[in-house]
Amino acid sequence: MNTATQKEYCNTIMVLSFVYRLISRLIATVMAFFQFQTEEQVLSLKLLVNTETNKVLFAEAGKDFMDILCSFLTFPLGTIARLVQEDSEMGPITIGCLSSLNRSVEKLGFNTNYNSSEDYCGTLKINIDDTHLTKYYVCTEFHGISYPCSCLSIGNKTHYCSFWHPLSRSVSLLPSGIGFVKATTSFVISDDLIVSPHSMNHTIFDITKKFRVKNASSVKEVTVNLTKEKVLDLLKCSFFSKTPLTDLFIGMEPIIERSRIFSCDVKNIISGDIHITVKIVVRKSDNIILYAQGKQDFADLIIRFLTFPLGGVLRKLEGNNSSGSIEGLCKSVADLNEDEYFINNEAKNRLLHLSSLHYYCHFGWDTSYRRKTGVFLQKTKEVLNEGRNLNKLNLVNTFANPPVVSPGSYAEIPEMYIVTDDLVIEPLLSPVSSVYQLNRFKTSLDDLEEKVVTIGIKESLGIFREALNSTSALTNGLRHLLTQAKKEK
């Protein structure tokens, strides 16, 4: 074998060896990925149990469990409705009209499960919200601070901007934080999910006095494993039980007798100038609104109920939650000092306010080659690197209003919708659909009456309140209009 042949042979061996090592690493990475995906995440939780009453006094929680509890407050009501309907040890439960509304909206293909705080929830040890990460799109012609287009589309790339450019350029969302609370913090969480900081100001003597522990021999420490299914059941229990930790870990299942969980009024949830004309069909024999018929603005109003984050809604309630402990969790989180216990002020705000975020878009830069590497999105205005130009973006409507699929044309989305008393939304495609709707209720035409009414802020809040509390949101929420409305001529 001559020298050239030997050299070529050695080069071939080196290349094959490199390829072998590369493939081996790739296979190992893929196997590790799938092993991670299949392994169930488990979190240990310490409980202090009163052996005389067989009830949990409190749980000792660090950052991991506290971040999980905080994530509950970030879930949109649509996500809540979907999660509590999932099967688990507790079984599915229903919250007012939210479940029926969410199912009908899913059939229509509208995405309402967007969590505006997903940039904080990405590092949770256990995340029961299995919604796919939201996709964001900006104008294809976006090229920096000088470009006048400020449109942002969430989860939908069929929209066009005002300059008739498609909103189809994918942008990456930058994480805002690692969870919600600081890694060095620890908390005491009572059986009814009231959170207290474990600090010099809250000593063991304060804790034992608070929970009326007189004899140390009557309490014991129990370590339990928290799985994804247990976290899901904890969320369910929090709406109906004042003792969710005992119910979940000691085996005392809560008694769920009704879907009503909020006994109070809701205000300042919906703002703006609302004047929506709808036609309601009333059954005269019992004064029940069978359904309402309206245009896209009415459907959009109802669908948006599902997008409100739970924590923001709880903070707007005027009164106390009648049966569960989720509002107590929210109030105690609100009382925590943001500088001392949260990773930043924004993290706490995300838990307690309705979604009123501003989005900023900018280019990433490769400083070595002085070139743009991609478009990035962030939800806060803080500039991580000096000299970064931020474009403030405006969210385009992604619900009932039809997306523009090409300049000057719209998708074939119905102009009219029907909303039933329990907030099932269906498209009204033709006059035949109207006949079908009437037949469903098996009511004589002589017993029906059509009325045209105007939905304003008061009526919108009434429907939303009853959507949380009952399965007759239209009848209960618009009852005052039944005597005021004039019969359609």
Coordinates of C-alpha atoms in Angstrom, one line a residue:
M1 CA 0.0 0.0 0.0
N2 CA 1.6 3.3 -1.1
T3 CA 1.7 6.4 1.0
A4 CA -1.2 8.2 -0.8
T5 CA -3.4 5.1 -0.4
Q6 CA -2.5 4.9 3.3
K7 CA -3.3 8.5 3.8
E8 CA -6.6 8.2 2.1
Y9 CA -7.4 5.1 4.1
C10 CA -6.6 7.0 7.4
N11 CA -8.8 9.9 6.4
T12 CA -11.6 7.6 5.7
I13 CA -11.2 5.9 9.0
M14 CA -11.2 9.3 10.8
V15 CA -14.4 10.4 8.9
L16 CA -16.2 7.2 9.7
S17 CA -15.1 7.4 13.4
F18 CA -16.4 11.0 13.6
V19 CA -19.7 10.0 12.0
Y20 CA -20.0 7.1 14.4
R21 CA -19.4 9.3 17.4
L22 CA -21.8 11.9 16.1
I23 CA -24.6 9.3 15.5
S24 CA -24.0 7.8 18.9
R25 CA -24.4 11.1 20.6
L26 CA -27.5 11.8 18.6
I27 CA -29.0 8.5 19.6
A28 CA -28.1 9.1 23.2
T29 CA -29.6 12.5 23.1
V30 CA -32.9 11.3 21.6
M31 CA -33.1 8.4 24.1
A32 CA -32.5 10.8 27.0
F33 CA -35.2 13.1 25.6
F34 CA -37.8 10.4 25.3
Q35 CA -36.9 9.0 28.8
F36 CA -37.4 12.5 30.2
Q37 CA -40.7 12.8 28.5
T38 CA -42.0 9.4 29.8
E39 CA -40.7 9.8 33.3
E40 CA -43.3 11.3 35.6
Q41 CA -42.1 14.3 37.5
V42 CA -42.6 13.9 41.3
L43 CA -42.2 16.5 43.9
S44 CA -41.8 15.8 47.7
L45 CA -44.0 17.8 50.0
K46 CA -43.8 17.9 53.8
L47 CA -47.1 18.0 55.8
L48 CA -47.7 18.5 59.4
V49 CA -50.8 16.4 60.4
N50 CA -52.9 16.5 63.5
T51 CA -53.2 12.8 64.5
E52 CA -56.2 13.5 66.7
T53 CA -58.4 15.0 64.0
N54 CA -56.6 13.4 61.1
K55 CA -56.3 16.7 59.3
V56 CA -53.4 18.5 57.7
L57 CA -52.4 21.6 59.7
F58 CA -50.1 23.0 57.1
A59 CA -47.5 22.1 54.4
E60 CA -43.9 23.3 54.3
A61 CA -43.2 24.5 50.8
G62 CA -40.2 25.9 49.0
K63 CA -40.0 27.5 45.6
D64 CA -41.1 24.5 43.5
F65 CA -44.5 23.9 45.2
M66 CA -45.1 27.6 45.6
D67 CA -44.5 28.3 41.9
I68 CA -47.0 25.5 41.1
L69 CA -49.7 27.1 43.3
C70 CA -48.9 30.5 41.7
S71 CA -49.4 29.0 38.2
F72 CA -53.0 28.3 39.0
L73 CA -53.7 32.0 39.1
T74 CA -52.2 32.5 35.6
F75 CA -54.5 30.0 33.9
P76 CA -57.2 31.5 31.6
L77 CA -60.7 30.5 32.6
G78 CA -60.9 28.4 29.4
T79 CA -57.9 26.4 30.5
I80 CA -59.4 26.0 34.0
A81 CA -62.6 24.7 32.4
R82 CA -60.7 22.2 30.3
L83 CA -58.5 21.0 33.1
V84 CA -61.2 20.4 35.7
Q85 CA -63.1 18.3 33.1
E86 CA -60.1 16.0 32.7
D87 CA -60.4 12.6 34.3
S88 CA -58.3 12.0 37.5
E89 CA -58.8 10.4 40.9
M90 CA -61.5 13.0 41.6
G91 CA -63.1 12.7 38.3
P92 CA -64.3 15.6 36.1
I93 CA -66.1 18.6 37.6
T94 CA -68.1 21.5 36.1
I95 CA -67.8 25.2 36.8
G96 CA -70.9 27.1 35.8
C97 CA -71.2 27.6 32.1
L98 CA -67.5 27.6 31.5
S99 CA -67.2 23.9 30.6
S100 CA -70.0 24.0 28.0
L101 CA -68.7 27.3 26.6
N102 CA -65.2 26.0 26.3
R103 CA -66.2 22.8 24.5
S104 CA -68.3 24.7 22.0
V105 CA -65.4 27.2 21.3
E106 CA -63.0 24.4 20.8
K107 CA -65.3 22.9 18.2
L108 CA -65.3 26.3 16.4
G109 CA -61.5 26.2 16.3
F110 CA -60.9 29.3 18.3
N111 CA -57.8 29.3 20.6
T112 CA -58.6 30.7 24.0
N113 CA -56.1 28.7 26.1
Y114 CA -53.3 31.2 25.6
N115 CA -51.6 31.8 29.0
S116 CA -50.3 35.3 29.0
S117 CA -47.8 34.2 31.7
E118 CA -46.4 31.2 30.0
D119 CA -43.0 33.0 29.9
Y120 CA -42.9 32.5 33.7
C121 CA -44.3 29.0 33.8
G122 CA -41.8 27.3 31.5
T123 CA -39.6 26.1 34.4
L124 CA -42.3 24.6 36.7
K125 CA -41.4 21.2 38.1
I126 CA -44.9 20.0 37.4
N127 CA -47.0 21.9 34.9
I128 CA -50.6 20.6 34.5
D129 CA -51.3 23.0 31.6
D130 CA -50.3 20.9 28.7
T131 CA -51.3 23.5 26.1
H132 CA -48.8 23.8 23.3
L133 CA -46.5 26.8 23.5
T134 CA -48.1 29.8 21.9
K135 CA -46.8 30.8 18.5
Y136 CA -46.4 34.5 17.7
Y137 CA -46.3 36.2 14.3
V138 CA -45.4 39.7 13.1
C139 CA -45.3 41.3 9.7
T140 CA -43.1 39.6 7.1
E141 CA -41.6 43.0 6.3
F142 CA -40.7 43.8 9.8
H143 CA -37.1 45.2 9.8
G144 CA -36.6 47.2 12.9
I145 CA -37.6 50.4 14.7
S146 CA -38.3 52.3 11.6
Y147 CA -41.0 50.0 10.2
P148 CA -44.4 51.4 10.9
C149 CA -46.3 48.1 11.2
S150 CA -47.0 47.3 14.9
C151 CA -49.3 44.2 14.5
L152 CA -48.9 41.0 16.4
S153 CA -50.9 37.9 15.8
I154 CA -51.1 35.2 18.5
G155 CA -51.5 31.6 17.3
N156 CA -52.8 32.6 13.8
K157 CA -50.7 33.5 10.8
T158 CA -53.6 34.1 8.4
H159 CA -54.0 37.7 9.3
Y160 CA -52.7 40.6 7.3
C161 CA -51.4 44.0 8.6
S162 CA -52.8 47.4 7.5
F163 CA -50.2 47.4 4.7
W164 CA -51.5 44.1 3.3
H165 CA -48.4 42.2 4.4
P166 CA -49.1 38.7 5.9
L167 CA -48.5 38.4 9.7
S168 CA -46.7 35.1 9.2
R169 CA -43.2 35.9 10.4
S170 CA -42.6 33.7 13.4
V171 CA -41.0 35.3 16.5
S172 CA -39.5 33.7 19.6
L173 CA -40.8 34.7 23.0
L174 CA -38.0 35.4 25.5
P175 CA -38.5 34.0 29.0
S176 CA -39.3 36.6 31.6
G177 CA -38.3 34.7 34.7
I178 CA -37.7 31.3 36.3
G179 CA -40.9 30.8 38.1
F180 CA -42.5 33.4 40.4
V181 CA -40.9 33.3 43.8
K182 CA -37.3 33.5 44.9
A183 CA -35.3 30.3 45.2
T184 CA -34.3 31.2 48.8
T185 CA -37.8 31.6 50.1
S186 CA -39.9 29.1 52.0
F187 CA -43.6 29.2 53.0
V188 CA -46.2 27.7 55.3
I189 CA -49.4 26.8 53.5
S190 CA -52.4 26.0 55.5
D191 CA -55.0 23.4 54.7
D192 CA -57.2 26.1 53.1
L193 CA -54.2 27.2 50.9
I194 CA -53.5 30.4 52.9
V195 CA -49.8 31.2 52.2
S196 CA -47.6 32.6 55.0
P197 CA -43.9 33.3 54.7
H198 CA -41.6 31.2 56.8
S199 CA -39.3 34.0 58.2
M200 CA -38.1 35.6 61.4
N201 CA -41.5 37.4 61.6
H202 CA -43.3 34.1 61.4
T203 CA -41.7 31.7 64.0
I204 CA -42.7 28.2 64.9
F205 CA -44.4 29.6 68.0
D206 CA -46.6 31.8 65.8
I207 CA -47.4 28.9 63.6
T208 CA -48.3 26.5 66.4
K209 CA -50.5 29.2 68.0
K210 CA -52.2 29.9 64.7
F211 CA -53.1 26.3 64.1
R212 CA -53.9 25.7 67.8
V213 CA -51.3 23.0 68.4
K214 CA -51.0 22.5 72.2
N215 CA -49.3 19.2 72.4
A216 CA -46.4 18.3 70.1
S217 CA -47.2 14.6 70.5
S218 CA -50.5 15.1 68.7
V219 CA -48.8 16.1 65.4
K220 CA -46.6 14.2 63.0
E221 CA -44.6 15.0 59.9
V222 CA -45.7 13.2 56.7
T223 CA -43.8 13.4 53.4
V224 CA -46.0 12.9 50.4
N225 CA -45.2 12.7 46.6
L226 CA -46.9 15.2 44.5
T227 CA -47.5 14.0 40.9
K228 CA -49.1 15.7 37.9
E229 CA -52.4 13.9 38.7
K230 CA -52.3 15.1 42.3
V231 CA -51.6 18.7 41.2
L232 CA -54.7 18.5 38.9
D233 CA -56.8 17.2 41.8
L234 CA -55.5 20.0 44.0
L235 CA -56.7 22.5 41.5
K236 CA -60.1 20.9 41.4
C237 CA -60.3 20.7 45.2
S238 CA -59.4 24.4 45.5
F239 CA -62.7 25.4 43.9
F240 CA -64.9 23.4 46.2
S241 CA -63.1 22.6 49.4
K242 CA -61.9 24.5 52.4
T243 CA -59.5 21.7 53.2
P244 CA -58.0 20.6 49.9
L245 CA -54.7 19.3 51.4
T246 CA -56.5 17.0 53.8
D247 CA -58.9 15.9 51.0
L248 CA -56.0 15.2 48.7
F249 CA -53.5 13.5 50.9
I250 CA -55.5 12.1 53.9
G251 CA -58.3 10.7 51.7
M252 CA -61.3 12.7 52.8
E253 CA -62.8 13.5 49.4
P254 CA -64.8 16.7 49.2
I255 CA -68.5 16.7 48.6
I256 CA -69.3 18.4 45.3
E257 CA -73.0 19.2 45.1
R258 CA -73.2 22.1 42.7
S259 CA -71.3 24.0 40.1
R260 CA -71.6 27.3 41.8
I261 CA -68.3 28.5 43.3
F262 CA -68.5 32.3 43.4
S263 CA -71.2 33.9 45.5
C264 CA -70.3 37.4 44.8
D265 CA -70.4 40.1 42.1
V266 CA -67.8 40.8 39.5
K267 CA -67.0 44.3 38.4
N268 CA -64.4 46.1 36.3
I269 CA -63.7 42.9 34.3
I270 CA -65.1 44.3 31.1
S271 CA -64.4 47.9 29.9
G272 CA -65.0 50.0 26.9
D273 CA -68.1 51.3 25.1
I274 CA -70.2 48.2 24.5
H275 CA -73.5 48.4 22.5
I276 CA -74.3 45.1 21.0
T277 CA -77.7 44.4 19.5
V278 CA -78.9 40.8 19.8
K279 CA -82.2 38.9 19.4
I280 CA -83.3 36.7 22.3
V281 CA -85.8 33.9 22.1
V282 CA -87.8 33.6 25.3
R283 CA -90.0 30.8 26.4
K284 CA -93.0 32.6 27.7
S285 CA -94.3 29.8 30.0
D286 CA -91.3 30.1 32.3
N287 CA -89.5 33.2 31.1
I288 CA -86.4 31.3 30.1
I289 CA -84.1 32.7 27.5
L290 CA -83.5 29.7 25.2
Y291 CA -80.9 31.4 23.1
A292 CA -79.6 34.7 21.8
Q293 CA -78.7 35.4 18.2
G294 CA -76.1 38.0 17.4
K295 CA -73.2 38.9 15.1
Q296 CA -69.5 38.4 15.5
D297 CA -69.2 41.1 18.1
F298 CA -71.6 39.2 20.4
A299 CA -69.8 35.9 19.9
D300 CA -66.4 37.7 20.5
L301 CA -67.7 39.1 23.8
I302 CA -68.8 35.7 25.1
I303 CA -65.6 33.9 23.8
R304 CA -63.4 36.4 25.6
F305 CA -64.7 35.3 29.0
L306 CA -62.5 32.2 28.6
T307 CA -59.3 34.4 28.1
F308 CA -59.5 36.1 31.5
P309 CA -56.8 34.8 33.9
L310 CA -58.1 33.3 37.1
G311 CA -56.0 35.5 39.4
G312 CA -57.2 38.7 37.7
V313 CA -60.9 37.5 38.0
L314 CA -60.5 36.6 41.7
R315 CA -59.1 40.1 42.5
K316 CA -62.1 41.7 40.9
L317 CA -64.7 39.7 43.0
E318 CA -66.6 41.8 45.4
G319 CA -67.2 39.4 48.3
N320 CA -65.9 36.0 49.3
N321 CA -65.7 32.7 47.6
S322 CA -68.6 30.6 49.0
S323 CA -67.2 27.1 49.0
G324 CA -63.6 26.8 48.0
S325 CA -60.1 28.0 49.0
I326 CA -58.8 29.4 45.7
E327 CA -59.7 32.9 46.6
G328 CA -57.9 32.6 49.9
L329 CA -54.8 31.5 48.0
C330 CA -55.1 34.6 45.8
K331 CA -55.6 37.0 48.6
S332 CA -52.6 35.6 50.6
V333 CA -50.4 35.8 47.6
A334 CA -51.4 39.4 47.1
D335 CA -50.4 40.2 50.7
L336 CA -46.8 38.9 50.2
N337 CA -44.1 41.5 49.8
E338 CA -43.0 41.5 46.2
D339 CA -39.5 42.7 46.9
E340 CA -38.8 40.1 49.5
Y341 CA -40.5 37.0 48.1
F342 CA -40.9 37.4 44.3
I343 CA -38.2 37.3 41.7
N344 CA -39.4 40.7 40.4
N345 CA -42.5 43.0 40.7
E346 CA -43.7 41.9 37.3
A347 CA -44.0 38.3 38.5
K348 CA -46.4 39.2 41.2
N349 CA -48.4 41.5 38.9
R350 CA -48.9 38.6 36.4
L351 CA -50.7 36.6 39.2
L352 CA -53.1 39.3 40.2
H353 CA -54.1 41.4 37.2
L354 CA -56.1 40.9 34.1
S355 CA -54.1 40.6 31.0
S356 CA -53.0 44.0 30.0
L357 CA -49.5 43.2 28.7
H358 CA -47.5 45.2 26.2
Y359 CA -45.5 43.3 23.7
Y360 CA -42.1 44.5 22.4
C361 CA -40.3 43.1 19.3
H362 CA -36.6 43.5 18.5
F363 CA -33.8 41.9 16.6
G364 CA -31.2 39.8 18.1
W365 CA -27.6 40.5 17.0
D366 CA -24.6 38.4 16.3
T367 CA -21.9 40.8 17.6
S368 CA -19.1 38.8 15.9
Y369 CA -20.5 39.3 12.4
R370 CA -22.6 42.4 13.2
R371 CA -25.7 40.9 11.7
K372 CA -29.3 40.3 12.8
T373 CA -29.9 36.7 14.0
G374 CA -33.7 36.7 14.4
V375 CA -36.8 38.5 15.7
F376 CA -37.6 38.2 19.4
L377 CA -40.6 39.1 21.5
Q378 CA -40.7 40.1 25.1
K379 CA -43.5 41.2 27.4
T380 CA -41.7 43.8 29.5
K381 CA -39.9 46.9 28.4
E382 CA -36.7 46.2 30.4
V383 CA -33.7 46.2 28.0
L384 CA -31.4 43.4 28.6
N385 CA -28.6 44.8 26.4
E386 CA -27.9 48.4 25.9
G387 CA -28.7 49.9 22.5
R388 CA -31.5 47.4 21.7
N389 CA -34.4 49.0 19.8
L390 CA -37.8 47.9 20.9
N391 CA -41.0 48.0 18.8
K392 CA -44.2 48.2 20.7
L393 CA -46.7 45.9 19.1
N394 CA -50.5 45.8 19.1
L395 CA -52.4 42.5 19.3
V396 CA -54.8 41.8 16.5
N397 CA -58.2 40.2 17.2
T398 CA -57.9 36.4 17.1
F399 CA -61.4 35.3 18.0
A400 CA -64.8 35.6 16.3
N401 CA -63.7 38.3 13.8
P402 CA -62.7 36.6 10.6
P403 CA -59.0 36.5 9.7
V404 CA -57.9 38.0 6.5
V405 CA -56.6 35.2 4.3
S406 CA -55.6 37.4 1.3
P407 CA -55.8 41.1 0.6
G408 CA -59.4 42.1 0.2
S409 CA -61.0 38.8 1.2
Y410 CA -62.0 36.9 4.3
A411 CA -62.3 33.4 5.5
E412 CA -65.7 31.8 5.2
I413 CA -66.8 32.4 8.8
P414 CA -70.5 32.9 9.5
E415 CA -71.8 36.4 10.2
M416 CA -74.3 35.2 12.8
Y417 CA -74.0 33.1 15.9
I418 CA -76.4 31.5 18.3
V419 CA -75.5 31.4 22.0
T420 CA -77.7 29.1 24.3
D421 CA -78.6 29.8 27.9
D422 CA -75.6 27.7 29.1
L423 CA -73.3 29.6 26.6
V424 CA -72.9 27.0 23.9
I425 CA -71.9 29.0 20.8
E426 CA -72.8 27.7 17.4
P427 CA -72.7 29.3 14.0
L428 CA -76.0 30.2 12.3
L429 CA -75.2 29.1 8.8
S430 CA -78.7 29.4 7.2
P431 CA -82.4 29.7 7.9
V432 CA -82.5 25.9 8.2
S433 CA -80.2 26.3 11.2
S434 CA -82.8 28.5 12.9
V435 CA -85.4 25.8 12.5
Y436 CA -83.1 23.2 13.8
Q437 CA -82.4 25.3 16.9
L438 CA -86.1 25.7 17.6
N439 CA -86.7 22.0 17.2
R440 CA -84.0 21.2 19.8
F441 CA -85.9 22.9 22.6
K442 CA -89.1 21.0 21.8
T443 CA -91.2 24.0 22.5
S444 CA -94.4 25.1 20.8
L445 CA -94.0 28.1 18.6
D446 CA -96.9 29.7 20.4
D447 CA -94.9 29.6 23.6
L448 CA -91.9 31.5 22.1
E449 CA -91.3 35.2 21.8
E450 CA -88.5 37.1 20.1
K451 CA -87.2 40.3 21.6
V452 CA -84.4 42.6 20.4
V453 CA -82.2 43.9 23.2
T454 CA -79.0 45.9 23.6
I455 CA -76.0 44.4 25.5
G456 CA -74.0 46.9 27.4
I457 CA -71.4 46.8 30.2
K458 CA -74.0 46.0 32.8
E459 CA -75.4 43.1 30.8
S460 CA -72.0 41.8 29.9
L461 CA -71.0 41.7 33.5
G462 CA -74.3 40.0 34.4
I463 CA -73.7 37.2 31.8
F464 CA -70.1 36.7 33.0
R465 CA -71.1 36.6 36.7
E466 CA -73.7 33.9 35.9
A467 CA -71.3 32.0 33.7
L468 CA -69.3 31.4 36.9
N469 CA -72.2 30.7 39.1
S470 CA -74.9 28.9 37.1
T471 CA -75.8 27.0 33.9
S472 CA -78.3 29.7 32.9
A473 CA -76.1 32.6 32.2
L474 CA -78.4 34.4 29.7
T475 CA -81.6 34.0 31.7
N476 CA -80.0 35.1 35.0
G477 CA -77.7 37.7 33.5
L478 CA -80.3 39.4 31.3
R479 CA -83.4 38.9 33.5
H480 CA -83.8 42.7 34.0
L481 CA -84.2 43.1 30.2
L482 CA -87.1 40.7 29.9
T483 CA -89.5 43.2 31.2
Q484 CA -87.9 46.2 29.5
A485 CA -87.4 44.8 26.0
K486 CA -89.9 45.6 23.4
K487 CA -91.3 42.8 21.4
E488 CA -89.9 42.8 17.9
K489 CA -92.3 44.1 15.4

